[in-house]
PDB file of C-alpha atoms and ligand atoms in Angstrom:
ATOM      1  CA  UNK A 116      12.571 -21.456  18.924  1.00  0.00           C
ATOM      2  CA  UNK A 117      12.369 -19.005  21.738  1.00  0.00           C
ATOM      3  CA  UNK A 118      15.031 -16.287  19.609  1.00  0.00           C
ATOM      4  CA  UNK A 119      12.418 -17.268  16.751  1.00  0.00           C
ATOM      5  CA  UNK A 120       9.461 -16.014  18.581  1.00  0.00           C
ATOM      6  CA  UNK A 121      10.745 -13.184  20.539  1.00  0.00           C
ATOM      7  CA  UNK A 122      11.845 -11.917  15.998  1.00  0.00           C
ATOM      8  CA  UNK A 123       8.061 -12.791  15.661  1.00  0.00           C
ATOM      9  CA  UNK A 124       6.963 -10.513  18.581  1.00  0.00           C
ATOM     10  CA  UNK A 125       9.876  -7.432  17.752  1.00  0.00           C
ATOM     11  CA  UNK A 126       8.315  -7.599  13.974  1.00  0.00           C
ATOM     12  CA  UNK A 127       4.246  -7.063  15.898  1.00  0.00           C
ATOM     13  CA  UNK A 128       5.919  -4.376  17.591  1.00  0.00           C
ATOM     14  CA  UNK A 129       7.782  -2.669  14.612  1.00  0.00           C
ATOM     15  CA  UNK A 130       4.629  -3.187  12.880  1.00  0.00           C
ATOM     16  CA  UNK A 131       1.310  -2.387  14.637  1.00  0.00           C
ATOM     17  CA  UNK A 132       2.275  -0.532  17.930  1.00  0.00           C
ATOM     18  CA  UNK A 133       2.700   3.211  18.755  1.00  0.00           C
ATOM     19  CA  UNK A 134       5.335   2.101  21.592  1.00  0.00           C
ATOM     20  CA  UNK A 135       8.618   3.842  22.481  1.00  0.00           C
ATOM     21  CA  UNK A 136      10.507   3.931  19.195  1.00  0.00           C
ATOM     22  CA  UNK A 137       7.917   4.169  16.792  1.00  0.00           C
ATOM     23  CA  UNK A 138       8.172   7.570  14.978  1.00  0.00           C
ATOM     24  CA  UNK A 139       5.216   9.938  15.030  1.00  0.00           C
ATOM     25  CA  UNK A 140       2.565   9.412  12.152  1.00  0.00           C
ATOM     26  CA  UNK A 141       2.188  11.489   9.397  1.00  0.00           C
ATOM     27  CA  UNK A 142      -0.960   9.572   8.683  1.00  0.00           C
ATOM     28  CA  UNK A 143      -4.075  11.468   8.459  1.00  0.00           C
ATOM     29  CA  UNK A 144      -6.337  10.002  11.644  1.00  0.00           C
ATOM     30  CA  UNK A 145      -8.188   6.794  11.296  1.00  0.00           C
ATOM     31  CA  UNK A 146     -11.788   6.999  10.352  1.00  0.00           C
ATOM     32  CA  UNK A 147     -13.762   4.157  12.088  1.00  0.00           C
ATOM     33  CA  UNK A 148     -14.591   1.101  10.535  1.00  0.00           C
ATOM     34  CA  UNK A 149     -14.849  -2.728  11.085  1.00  0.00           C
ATOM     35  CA  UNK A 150     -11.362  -3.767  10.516  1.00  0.00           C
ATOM     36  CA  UNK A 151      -7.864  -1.765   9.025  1.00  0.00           C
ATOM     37  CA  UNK A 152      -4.624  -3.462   7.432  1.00  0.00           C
ATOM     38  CA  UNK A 153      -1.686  -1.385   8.309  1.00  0.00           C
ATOM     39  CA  UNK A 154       1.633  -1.669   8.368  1.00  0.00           C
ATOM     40  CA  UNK A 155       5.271   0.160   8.313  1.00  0.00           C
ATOM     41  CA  UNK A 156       9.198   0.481   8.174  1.00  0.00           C
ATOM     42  CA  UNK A 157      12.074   2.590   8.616  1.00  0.00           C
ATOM     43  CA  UNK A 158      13.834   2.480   5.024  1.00  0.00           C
ATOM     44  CA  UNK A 159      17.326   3.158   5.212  1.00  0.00           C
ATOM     45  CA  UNK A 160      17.174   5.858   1.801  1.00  0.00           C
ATOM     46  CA  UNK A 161      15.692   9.909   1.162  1.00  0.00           C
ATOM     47  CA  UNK A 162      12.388  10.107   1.686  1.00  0.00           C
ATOM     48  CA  UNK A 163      12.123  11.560  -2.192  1.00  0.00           C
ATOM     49  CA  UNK A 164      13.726   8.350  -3.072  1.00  0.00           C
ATOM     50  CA  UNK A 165      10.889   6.260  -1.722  1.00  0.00           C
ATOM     51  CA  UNK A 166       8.156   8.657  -2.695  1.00  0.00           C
ATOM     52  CA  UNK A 167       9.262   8.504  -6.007  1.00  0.00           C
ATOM     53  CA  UNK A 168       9.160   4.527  -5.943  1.00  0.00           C
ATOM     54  CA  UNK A 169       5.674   5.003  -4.184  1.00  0.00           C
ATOM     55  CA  UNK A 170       4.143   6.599  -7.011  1.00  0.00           C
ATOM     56  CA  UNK A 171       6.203   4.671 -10.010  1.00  0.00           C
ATOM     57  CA  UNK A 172       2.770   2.928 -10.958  1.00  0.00           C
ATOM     58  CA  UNK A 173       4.224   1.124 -14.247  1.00  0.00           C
ATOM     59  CA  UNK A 174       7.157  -0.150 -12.254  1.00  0.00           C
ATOM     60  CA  UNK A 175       5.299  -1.744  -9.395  1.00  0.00           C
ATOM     61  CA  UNK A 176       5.244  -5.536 -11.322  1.00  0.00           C
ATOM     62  CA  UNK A 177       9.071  -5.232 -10.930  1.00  0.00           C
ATOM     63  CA  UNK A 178       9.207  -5.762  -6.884  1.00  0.00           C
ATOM     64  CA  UNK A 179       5.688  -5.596  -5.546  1.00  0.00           C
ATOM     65  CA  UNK A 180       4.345  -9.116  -4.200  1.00  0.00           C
ATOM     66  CA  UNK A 181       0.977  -7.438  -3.556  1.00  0.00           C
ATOM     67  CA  UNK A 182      -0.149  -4.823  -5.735  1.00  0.00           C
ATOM     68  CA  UNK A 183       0.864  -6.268  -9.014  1.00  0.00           C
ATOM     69  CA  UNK A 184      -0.403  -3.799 -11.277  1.00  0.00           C
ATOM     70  CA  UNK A 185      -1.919  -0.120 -11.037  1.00  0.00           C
ATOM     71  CA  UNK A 186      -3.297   1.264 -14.311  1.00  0.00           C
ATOM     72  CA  UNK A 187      -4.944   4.642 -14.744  1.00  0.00           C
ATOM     73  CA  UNK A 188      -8.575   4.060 -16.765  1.00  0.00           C
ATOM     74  CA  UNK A 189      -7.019   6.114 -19.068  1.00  0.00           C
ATOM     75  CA  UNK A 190      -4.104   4.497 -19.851  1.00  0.00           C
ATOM     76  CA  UNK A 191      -6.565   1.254 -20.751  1.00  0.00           C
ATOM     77  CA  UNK A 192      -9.376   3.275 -22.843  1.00  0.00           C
ATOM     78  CA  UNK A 193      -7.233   6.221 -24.185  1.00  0.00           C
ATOM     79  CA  UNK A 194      -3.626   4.859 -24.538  1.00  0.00           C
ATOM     80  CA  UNK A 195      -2.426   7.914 -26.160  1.00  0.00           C
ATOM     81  CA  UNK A 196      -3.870  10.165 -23.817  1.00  0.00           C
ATOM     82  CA  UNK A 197      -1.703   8.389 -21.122  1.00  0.00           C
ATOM     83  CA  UNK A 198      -0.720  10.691 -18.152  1.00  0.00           C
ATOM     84  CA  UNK A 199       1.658   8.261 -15.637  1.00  0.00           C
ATOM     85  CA  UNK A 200       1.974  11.140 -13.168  1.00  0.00           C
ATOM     86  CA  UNK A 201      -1.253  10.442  -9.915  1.00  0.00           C
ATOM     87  CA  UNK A 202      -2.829  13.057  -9.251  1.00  0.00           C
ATOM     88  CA  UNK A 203      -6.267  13.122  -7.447  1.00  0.00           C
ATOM     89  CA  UNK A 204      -9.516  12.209  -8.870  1.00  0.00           C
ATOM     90  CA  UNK A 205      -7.480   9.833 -10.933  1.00  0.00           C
ATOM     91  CA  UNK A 206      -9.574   6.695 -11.604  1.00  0.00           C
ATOM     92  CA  UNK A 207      -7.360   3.467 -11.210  1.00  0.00           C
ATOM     93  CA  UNK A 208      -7.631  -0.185 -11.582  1.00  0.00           C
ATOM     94  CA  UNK A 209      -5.240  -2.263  -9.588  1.00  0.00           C
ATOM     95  CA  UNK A 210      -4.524  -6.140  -9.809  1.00  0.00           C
ATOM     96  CA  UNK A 211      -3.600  -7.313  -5.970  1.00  0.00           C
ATOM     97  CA  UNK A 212      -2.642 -10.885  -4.983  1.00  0.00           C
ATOM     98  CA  UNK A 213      -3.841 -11.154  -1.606  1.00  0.00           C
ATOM     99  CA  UNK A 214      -2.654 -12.692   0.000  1.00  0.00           C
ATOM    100  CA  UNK A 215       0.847 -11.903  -1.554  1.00  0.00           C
ATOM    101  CA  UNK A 216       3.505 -13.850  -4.198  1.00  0.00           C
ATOM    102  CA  UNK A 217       6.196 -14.962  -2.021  1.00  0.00           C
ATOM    103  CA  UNK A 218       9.230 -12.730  -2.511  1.00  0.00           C
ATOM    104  CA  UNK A 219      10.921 -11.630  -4.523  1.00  0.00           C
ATOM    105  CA  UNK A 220       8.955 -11.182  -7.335  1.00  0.00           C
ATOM    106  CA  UNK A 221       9.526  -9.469 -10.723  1.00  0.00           C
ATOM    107  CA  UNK A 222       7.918  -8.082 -13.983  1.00  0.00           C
ATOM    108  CA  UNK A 223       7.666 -12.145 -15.110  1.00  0.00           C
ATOM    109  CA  UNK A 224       6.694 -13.388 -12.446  1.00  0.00           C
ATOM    110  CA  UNK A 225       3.398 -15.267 -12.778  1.00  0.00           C
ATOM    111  CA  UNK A 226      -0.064 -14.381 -10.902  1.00  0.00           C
ATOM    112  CA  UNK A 227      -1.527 -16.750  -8.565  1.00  0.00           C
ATOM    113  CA  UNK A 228      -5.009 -16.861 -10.606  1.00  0.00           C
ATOM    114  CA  UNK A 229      -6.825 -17.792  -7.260  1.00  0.00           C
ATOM    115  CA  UNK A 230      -5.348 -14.633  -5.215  1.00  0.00           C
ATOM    116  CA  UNK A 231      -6.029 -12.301  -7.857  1.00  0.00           C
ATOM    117  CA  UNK A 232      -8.478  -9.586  -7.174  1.00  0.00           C
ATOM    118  CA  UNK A 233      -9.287  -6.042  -9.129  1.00  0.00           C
ATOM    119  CA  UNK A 234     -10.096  -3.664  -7.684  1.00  0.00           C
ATOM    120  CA  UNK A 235     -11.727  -0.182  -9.027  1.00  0.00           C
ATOM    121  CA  UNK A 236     -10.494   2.864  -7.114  1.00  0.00           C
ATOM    122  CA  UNK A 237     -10.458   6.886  -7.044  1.00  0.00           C
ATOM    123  CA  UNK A 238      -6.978   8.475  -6.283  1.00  0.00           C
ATOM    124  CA  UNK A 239      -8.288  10.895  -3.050  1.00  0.00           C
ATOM    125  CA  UNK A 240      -4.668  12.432  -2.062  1.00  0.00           C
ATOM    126  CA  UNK A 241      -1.081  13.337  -3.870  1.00  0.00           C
ATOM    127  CA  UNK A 242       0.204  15.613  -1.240  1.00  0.00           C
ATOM    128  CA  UNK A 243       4.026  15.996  -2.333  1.00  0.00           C
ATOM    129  CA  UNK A 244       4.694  18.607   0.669  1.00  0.00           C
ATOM    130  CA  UNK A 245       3.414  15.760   3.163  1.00  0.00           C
ATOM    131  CA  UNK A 246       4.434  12.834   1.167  1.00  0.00           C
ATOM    132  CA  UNK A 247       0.829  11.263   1.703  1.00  0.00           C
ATOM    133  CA  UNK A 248      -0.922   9.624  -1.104  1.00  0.00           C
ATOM    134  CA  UNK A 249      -4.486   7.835  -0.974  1.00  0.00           C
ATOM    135  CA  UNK A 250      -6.958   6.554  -3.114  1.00  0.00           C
ATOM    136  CA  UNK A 251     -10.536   5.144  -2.232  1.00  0.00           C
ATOM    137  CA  UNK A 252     -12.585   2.135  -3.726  1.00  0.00           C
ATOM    138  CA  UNK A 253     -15.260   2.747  -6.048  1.00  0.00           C
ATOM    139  CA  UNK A 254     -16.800  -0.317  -7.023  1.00  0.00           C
ATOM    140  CA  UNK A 255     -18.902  -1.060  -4.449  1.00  0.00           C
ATOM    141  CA  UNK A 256     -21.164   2.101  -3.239  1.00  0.00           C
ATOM    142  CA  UNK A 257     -20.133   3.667  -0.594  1.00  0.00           C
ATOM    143  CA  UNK A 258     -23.066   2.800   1.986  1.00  0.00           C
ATOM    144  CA  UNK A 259     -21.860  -1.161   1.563  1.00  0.00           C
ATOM    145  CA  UNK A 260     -18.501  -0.936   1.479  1.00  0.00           C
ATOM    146  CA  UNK A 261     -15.740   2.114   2.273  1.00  0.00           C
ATOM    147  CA  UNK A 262     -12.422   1.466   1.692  1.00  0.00           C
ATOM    148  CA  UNK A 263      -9.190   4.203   1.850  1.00  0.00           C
ATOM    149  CA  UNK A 264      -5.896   2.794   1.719  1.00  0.00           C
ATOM    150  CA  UNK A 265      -3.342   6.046   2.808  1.00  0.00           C
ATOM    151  CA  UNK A 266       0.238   5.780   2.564  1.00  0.00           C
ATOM    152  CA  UNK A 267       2.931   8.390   4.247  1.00  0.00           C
ATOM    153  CA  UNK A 268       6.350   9.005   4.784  1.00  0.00           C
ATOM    154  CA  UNK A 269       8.419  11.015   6.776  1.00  0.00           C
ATOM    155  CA  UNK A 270      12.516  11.836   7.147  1.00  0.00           C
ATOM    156  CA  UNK A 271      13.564   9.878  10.705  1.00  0.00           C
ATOM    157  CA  UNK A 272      16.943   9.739  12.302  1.00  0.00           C
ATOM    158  CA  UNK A 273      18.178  12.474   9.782  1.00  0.00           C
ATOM    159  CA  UNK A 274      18.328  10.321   6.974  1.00  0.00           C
ATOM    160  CA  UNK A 275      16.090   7.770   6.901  1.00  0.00           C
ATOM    161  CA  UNK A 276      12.572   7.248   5.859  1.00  0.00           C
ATOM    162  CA  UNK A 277       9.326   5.927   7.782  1.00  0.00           C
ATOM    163  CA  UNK A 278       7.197   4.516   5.547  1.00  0.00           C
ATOM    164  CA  UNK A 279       3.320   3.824   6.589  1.00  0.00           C
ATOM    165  CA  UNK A 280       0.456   2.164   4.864  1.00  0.00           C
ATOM    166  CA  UNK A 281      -3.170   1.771   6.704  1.00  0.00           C
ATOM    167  CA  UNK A 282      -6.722   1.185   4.909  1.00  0.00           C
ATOM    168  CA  UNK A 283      -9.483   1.370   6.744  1.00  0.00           C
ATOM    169  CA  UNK A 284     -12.480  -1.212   6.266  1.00  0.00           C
ATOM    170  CA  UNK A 285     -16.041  -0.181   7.007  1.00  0.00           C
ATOM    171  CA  UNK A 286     -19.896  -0.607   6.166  1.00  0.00           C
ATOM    172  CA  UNK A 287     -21.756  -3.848   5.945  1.00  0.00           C
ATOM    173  CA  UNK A 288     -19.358  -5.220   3.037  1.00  0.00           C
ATOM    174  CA  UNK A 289     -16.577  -4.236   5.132  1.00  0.00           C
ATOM    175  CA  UNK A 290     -17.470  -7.665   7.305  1.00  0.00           C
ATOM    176  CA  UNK A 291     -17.240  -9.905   4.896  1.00  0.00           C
ATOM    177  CA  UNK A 292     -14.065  -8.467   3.606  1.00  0.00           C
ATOM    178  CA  UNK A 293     -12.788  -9.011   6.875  1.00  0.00           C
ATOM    179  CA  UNK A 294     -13.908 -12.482   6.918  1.00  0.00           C
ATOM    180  CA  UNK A 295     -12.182 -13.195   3.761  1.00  0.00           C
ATOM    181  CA  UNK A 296      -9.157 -11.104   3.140  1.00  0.00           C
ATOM    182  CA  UNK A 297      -8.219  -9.961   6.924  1.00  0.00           C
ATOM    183  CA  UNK A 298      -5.352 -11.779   6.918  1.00  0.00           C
ATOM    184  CA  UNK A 299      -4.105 -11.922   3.287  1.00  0.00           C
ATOM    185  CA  UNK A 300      -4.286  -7.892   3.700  1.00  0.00           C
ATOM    186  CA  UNK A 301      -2.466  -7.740   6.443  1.00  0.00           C
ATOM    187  CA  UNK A 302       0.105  -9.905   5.046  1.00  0.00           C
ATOM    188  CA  UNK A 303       0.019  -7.794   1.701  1.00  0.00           C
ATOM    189  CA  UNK A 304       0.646  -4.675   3.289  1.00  0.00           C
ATOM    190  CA  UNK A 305       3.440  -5.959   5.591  1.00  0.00           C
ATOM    191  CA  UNK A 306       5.339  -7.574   2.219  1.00  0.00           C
ATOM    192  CA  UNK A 307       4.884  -4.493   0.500  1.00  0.00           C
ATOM    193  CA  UNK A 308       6.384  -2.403   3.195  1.00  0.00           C
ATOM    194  CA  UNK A 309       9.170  -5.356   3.320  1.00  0.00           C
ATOM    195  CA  UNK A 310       9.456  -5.107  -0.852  1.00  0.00           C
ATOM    196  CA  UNK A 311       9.370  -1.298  -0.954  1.00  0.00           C
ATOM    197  CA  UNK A 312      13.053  -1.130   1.789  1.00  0.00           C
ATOM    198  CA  UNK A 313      14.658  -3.624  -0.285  1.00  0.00           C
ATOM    199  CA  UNK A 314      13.758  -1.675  -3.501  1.00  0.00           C
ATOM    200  CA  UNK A 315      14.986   1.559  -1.668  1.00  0.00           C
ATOM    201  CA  UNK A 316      18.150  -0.169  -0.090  1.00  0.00           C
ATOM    202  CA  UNK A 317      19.213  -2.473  -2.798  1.00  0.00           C
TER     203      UNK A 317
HETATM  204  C1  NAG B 550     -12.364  11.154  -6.606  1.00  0.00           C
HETATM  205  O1  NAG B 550     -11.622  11.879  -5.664  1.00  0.00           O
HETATM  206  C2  NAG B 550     -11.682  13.278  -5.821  1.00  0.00           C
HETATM  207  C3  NAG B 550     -10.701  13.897  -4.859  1.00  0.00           C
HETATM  208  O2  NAG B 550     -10.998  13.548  -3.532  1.00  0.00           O
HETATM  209  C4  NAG B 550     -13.124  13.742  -5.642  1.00  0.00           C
HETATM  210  O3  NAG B 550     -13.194  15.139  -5.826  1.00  0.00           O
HETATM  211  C5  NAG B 550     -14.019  13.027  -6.629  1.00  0.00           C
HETATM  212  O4  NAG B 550     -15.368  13.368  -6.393  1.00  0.00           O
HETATM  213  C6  NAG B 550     -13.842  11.528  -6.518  1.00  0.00           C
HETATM  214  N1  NAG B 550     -14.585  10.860  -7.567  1.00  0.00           N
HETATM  215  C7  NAG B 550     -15.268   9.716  -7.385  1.00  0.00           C
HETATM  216  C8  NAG B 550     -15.936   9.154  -8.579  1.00  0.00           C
HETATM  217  O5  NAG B 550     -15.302   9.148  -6.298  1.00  0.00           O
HETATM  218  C1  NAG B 551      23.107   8.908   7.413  1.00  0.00           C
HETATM  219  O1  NAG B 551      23.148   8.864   8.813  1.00  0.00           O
HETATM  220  C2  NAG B 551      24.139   8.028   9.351  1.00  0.00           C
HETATM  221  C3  NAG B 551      23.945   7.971  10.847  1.00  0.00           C
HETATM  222  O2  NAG B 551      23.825   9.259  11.384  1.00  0.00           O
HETATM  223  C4  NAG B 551      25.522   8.563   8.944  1.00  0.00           C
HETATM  224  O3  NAG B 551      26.517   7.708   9.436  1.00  0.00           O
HETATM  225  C5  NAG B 551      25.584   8.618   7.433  1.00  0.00           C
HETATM  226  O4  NAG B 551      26.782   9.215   7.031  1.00  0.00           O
HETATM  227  C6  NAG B 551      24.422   9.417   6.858  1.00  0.00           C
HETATM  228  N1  NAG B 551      24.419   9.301   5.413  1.00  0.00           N
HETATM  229  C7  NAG B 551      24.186  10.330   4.631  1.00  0.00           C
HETATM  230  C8  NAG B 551      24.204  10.027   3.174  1.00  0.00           C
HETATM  231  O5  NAG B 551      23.963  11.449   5.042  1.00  0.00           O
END
């Protein structure tokens, strides 16, 4: 019980806290808002390794228990035009369970129909000399609801990678998404972080 919650404390720590081992950021800095999910992990792999997983859109139904599915509106509207690589101002729909499937999870396995949500978004960053990648929600305006989920990596301890994810929630829809999904986000990004290192170190 008590080894159980001191795990349960070490994993808050790993997690949300900028204390002694933590590596540096190579997030961008927060913008305010009313609430943030974020999360992170040292990955035992090359940081090309994981930033290559990172941006494998049309594997992500293969290991990730939260977003299920990215597709690029052109891939839906314009099959043949399909272009798989993200680049910015790329306009994506993604399928999250929130919160997440329990793991692991692969290309078969099912959605939970009452954790699904779509979401419409705008890819903002694909900076391959930082290894930071962001995109931004579009579906609600921007006055009601702002929403930037950034992920970056960085080499640590030579040869090892830090992975971190944080989305920011702000504007008036930004409380009732907080309300809602708070936790299920927070327990999305912290799978996916968990998912991505066993992807990388399998
Ligand atoms: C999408 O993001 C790009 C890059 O930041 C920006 O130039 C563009 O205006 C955005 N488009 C929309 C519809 O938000
Ligand atoms: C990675 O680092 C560890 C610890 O320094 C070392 O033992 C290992 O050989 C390194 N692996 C590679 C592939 O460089």
């Amino acid at each position: 019980m008590i080894a159980r919650s001191f795990a349960f404390v070490g994993v808050l720590y790993a997690t949300y806290s900028a204390f002694g081992q933590t590596p540096p950021t190579n997030l961008p800095p927060a913008t305010p808002g009313v609430f943030s999910a974020q999360s992170s992990i040292i990955i035992d792999g090359p940081i090309e390794t994981v930033w290559s997983a990172l941006l494998d859109f049309p594997a992500y139904p293969n290991w990730n228990p939260f977003v299920r599915w990215v597709h690029s509106l052109h891939r839906i509207l314009l099959e043949a035009l399909t272009d798989q690589t993200p680049h910015e101002n790329l306009r994506l729909i993604i399928a999250a369970q929130i919160p997440p499937l329990p793991t692991p999870v692969d290309a078969s396995t099912p959605p939970n129909l009452l954790h699904a949500q779509l979401s419409f978004e705008n890819i903002t960053a694909v900076d391959t000399a930082q290894h930071r990648v962001a995109w931004k929600e579009i579906m609600i305006p921007a006055p009601l609801l702002s929403a930037e989920r950034w992920q970056a990596l960085s080499v640590v301890n030579g040869n090892q990678t830090f992975y971190e994810a944080r989305e920011v929630f702000g504007g008036p829809v930004g409380y009732v998404v907080d309300a809602l999904f708070a936790q299920g986000l927070q327990a999305g990004f912290d799978a996916q972080a968990e998912a991505l290192k066993e992807l990388v170190e399998r």
